[in-house]
Structures are given as C-alpha cells and as structure tokens.
GROMACS .gro file of C-alpha atoms in nm:
model
  142
    1UNK     CA    1   6.158  11.928   8.882
    2UNK     CA    2   6.110  12.202   8.625
    3UNK     CA    3   6.372  12.039   8.404
    4UNK     CA    4   6.180  11.712   8.416
    5UNK     CA    5   5.857  11.882   8.304
    6UNK     CA    6   6.040  12.056   8.024
    7UNK     CA    7   6.193  11.728   7.911
    8UNK     CA    8   5.854  11.555   7.912
    9UNK     CA    9   5.696  11.845   7.723
   10UNK     CA   10   5.974  11.836   7.463
   11UNK     CA   11   5.925  11.462   7.416
   12UNK     CA   12   5.551  11.503   7.373
   13UNK     CA   13   5.592  11.772   7.110
   14UNK     CA   14   5.875  11.593   6.932
   15UNK     CA   15   5.688  11.263   6.907
   16UNK     CA   16   5.459  11.251   6.606
   17UNK     CA   17   5.097  11.179   6.678
   18UNK     CA   18   4.922  10.868   6.553
   19UNK     CA   19   4.927  10.852   6.178
   20UNK     CA   20   4.601  10.818   5.999
   21UNK     CA   21   4.625  10.619   5.679
   22UNK     CA   22   4.455  10.765   5.380
   23UNK     CA   23   4.468  10.835   5.012
   24UNK     CA   24   4.836  10.934   5.021
   25UNK     CA   25   4.983  10.636   5.203
   26UNK     CA   26   4.749  10.339   5.156
   27UNK     CA   27   4.768  10.111   4.855
   28UNK     CA   28   4.446  10.170   4.656
   29UNK     CA   29   4.478   9.829   4.490
   30UNK     CA   30   4.441   9.669   4.832
   31UNK     CA   31   4.192   9.914   4.983
   32UNK     CA   32   3.956   9.901   4.685
   33UNK     CA   33   4.010   9.547   4.557
   34UNK     CA   34   3.637   9.466   4.587
   35UNK     CA   35   3.543   9.783   4.398
   36UNK     CA   36   3.805   9.713   4.131
   37UNK     CA   37   3.666   9.362   4.083
   38UNK     CA   38   3.331   9.516   3.991
   39UNK     CA   39   3.443   9.828   3.801
   40UNK     CA   40   3.798   9.764   3.688
   41UNK     CA   41   4.124   9.882   3.840
   42UNK     CA   42   4.235  10.243   3.828
   43UNK     CA   43   4.587  10.377   3.791
   44UNK     CA   44   4.733  10.454   4.135
   45UNK     CA   45   4.776  10.821   4.042
   46UNK     CA   46   4.404  10.850   3.964
   47UNK     CA   47   4.295  10.667   4.280
   48UNK     CA   48   4.508  10.895   4.497
   49UNK     CA   49   4.310  11.200   4.387
   50UNK     CA   50   4.110  11.290   4.702
   51UNK     CA   51   3.783  11.331   4.510
   52UNK     CA   52   3.822  10.996   4.334
   53UNK     CA   53   3.932  10.827   4.660
   54UNK     CA   54   3.617  10.953   4.830
   55UNK     CA   55   3.393  10.808   4.555
   56UNK     CA   56   3.578  10.476   4.571
   57UNK     CA   57   3.521  10.467   4.947
   58UNK     CA   58   3.149  10.529   4.890
   59UNK     CA   59   3.134  10.245   4.637
   60UNK     CA   60   3.323  10.021   4.878
   61UNK     CA   61   3.050  10.078   5.138
   62UNK     CA   62   2.757  10.092   4.894
   63UNK     CA   63   2.848   9.884   4.586
   64UNK     CA   64   2.550   9.991   4.375
   65UNK     CA   65   2.525  10.357   4.475
   66UNK     CA   66   2.416  10.529   4.153
   67UNK     CA   67   2.516  10.878   4.266
   68UNK     CA   68   2.865  10.762   4.361
   69UNK     CA   69   2.931  10.595   4.025
   70UNK     CA   70   2.810  10.906   3.845
   71UNK     CA   71   3.034  11.127   4.057
   72UNK     CA   72   3.327  10.888   4.013
   73UNK     CA   73   3.286  10.882   3.634
   74UNK     CA   74   3.268  11.261   3.624
   75UNK     CA   75   3.582  11.296   3.839
   76UNK     CA   76   3.771  11.043   3.626
   77UNK     CA   77   3.662  11.213   3.305
   78UNK     CA   78   3.773  11.555   3.433
   79UNK     CA   79   4.108  11.411   3.547
   80UNK     CA   80   4.172  11.270   3.199
   81UNK     CA   81   4.088  10.907   3.274
   82UNK     CA   82   3.804  10.888   3.024
   83UNK     CA   83   3.842  10.521   2.934
   84UNK     CA   84   3.836  10.424   3.302
   85UNK     CA   85   3.522  10.636   3.346
   86UNK     CA   86   3.348  10.469   3.050
   87UNK     CA   87   3.455  10.120   3.155
   88UNK     CA   88   3.342  10.181   3.513
   89UNK     CA   89   2.999  10.304   3.406
   90UNK     CA   90   2.949  10.006   3.177
   91UNK     CA   91   3.064   9.750   3.432
   92UNK     CA   92   2.856   9.917   3.703
   93UNK     CA   93   2.538   9.861   3.501
   94UNK     CA   94   2.640   9.504   3.421
   95UNK     CA   95   2.691   9.432   3.794
   96UNK     CA   96   2.416   9.644   3.947
   97UNK     CA   97   2.155   9.646   3.673
   98UNK     CA   98   2.098  10.019   3.677
   99UNK     CA   99   2.092  10.296   3.579
  100UNK     CA  100   2.071  10.270   3.203
  101UNK     CA  101   2.165  10.638   3.187
  102UNK     CA  102   2.515  10.524   3.286
  103UNK     CA  103   2.524  10.329   2.961
  104UNK     CA  104   2.436  10.644   2.768
  105UNK     CA  105   2.719  10.833   2.938
  106UNK     CA  106   2.955  10.544   2.871
  107UNK     CA  107   2.866  10.546   2.500
  108UNK     CA  108   2.933  10.921   2.482
  109UNK     CA  109   3.276  10.878   2.633
  110UNK     CA  110   3.369  10.589   2.403
  111UNK     CA  111   3.261  10.800   2.106
  112UNK     CA  112   3.483  11.087   2.223
  113UNK     CA  113   3.767  10.836   2.248
  114UNK     CA  114   3.678  10.716   1.895
  115UNK     CA  115   3.651  10.363   2.031
  116UNK     CA  116   3.360  10.280   1.802
  117UNK     CA  117   3.359   9.902   1.858
  118UNK     CA  118   3.323   9.952   2.234
  119UNK     CA  119   3.061  10.225   2.183
  120UNK     CA  120   2.860   9.983   1.967
  121UNK     CA  121   2.893   9.708   2.231
  122UNK     CA  122   2.761   9.938   2.503
  123UNK     CA  123   2.489  10.078   2.275
  124UNK     CA  124   2.380   9.722   2.206
  125UNK     CA  125   2.347   9.662   2.580
  126UNK     CA  126   2.156   9.990   2.613
  127UNK     CA  127   1.909   9.872   2.347
  128UNK     CA  128   1.864   9.536   2.524
  129UNK     CA  129   1.792   9.704   2.856
  130UNK     CA  130   1.583   9.996   2.731
  131UNK     CA  131   1.436   9.911   2.391
  132UNK     CA  132   1.172  10.181   2.415
  133UNK     CA  133   1.413  10.451   2.531
  134UNK     CA  134   1.434  10.719   2.264
  135UNK     CA  135   1.797  10.799   2.347
  136UNK     CA  136   1.893  10.433   2.302
  137UNK     CA  137   1.736  10.431   1.958
  138UNK     CA  138   1.910  10.755   1.862
  139UNK     CA  139   2.250  10.627   1.980
  140UNK     CA  140   2.221  10.322   1.764
  141UNK     CA  141   2.084  10.492   1.455
  142UNK     CA  142   2.294  10.800   1.428
   0.00000   0.00000   0.00000
C-alpha cells in the first residue's frame, strides 16, 4: 500500500502542471492581430518583452486607451524600437482621434530618426487637428 502511495506521489510530482500560455510561447502576430491592424505590427522580439506585451494586452482590451499607447510608445522607444513607437503613436491618433500630444511625441521621434518627410507629414496632421496649439505651430515653423 505504501508503495502505491509513493508511486502516485512520484507521478504527481513528475507530471508538469497545466501550462499557461504567455509572452514567451504565444505568437504575438496572432494574439495581437487586431492591435497590429490599428497600430502596425511589431517585431516578435519586441512584442515578447513583458512590458510591451502587457501594453499590447491593454490595447487589445481597450483599443483607444491613451495611457496604454503612451506607455507602449515609451517602452518601444527605450527598447530601441523608435520607428515602431512613432508609427504606433501616429496611427493611434488616426484611428482613435486623440490625443494630439501623441502626434507631438511622434514628431519628436521621427526627428531623432532624421526621417524629416515623415515628421513633416505628422506635423501637418498635428496642425490640422490643433491649429491653435502653440506646440503645433512651433513644430512646423522651427
């Protein structure tokens, strides 16, 4: 009888528990396809970063969450995915309509990348959406 209990105990400990899928084993292209349609796809390596994954999950649940897009852009920028951060901010505003401050951040990133044509395109959109905003005027004049 004792041998039987020991065998059962060994089997229980030897059998792995249920696996929980997550940022290391799920395909981000599939998990976040709806988010990627709105913001643009990310490299798999970037999406697997736990901080970025969390922000993508937030934007999957709340597509126009302004805090989440800001946090995502910051995380992407820090991880070296500046173009993806700028593109995401720009597309977010185009799809959600706000906040125009995301356009300002996008312009700054494009300027750091020396992608002047894209910076001008985004600045143009900033001017259309916030013509009386002093920062929009400064971005376009200087």
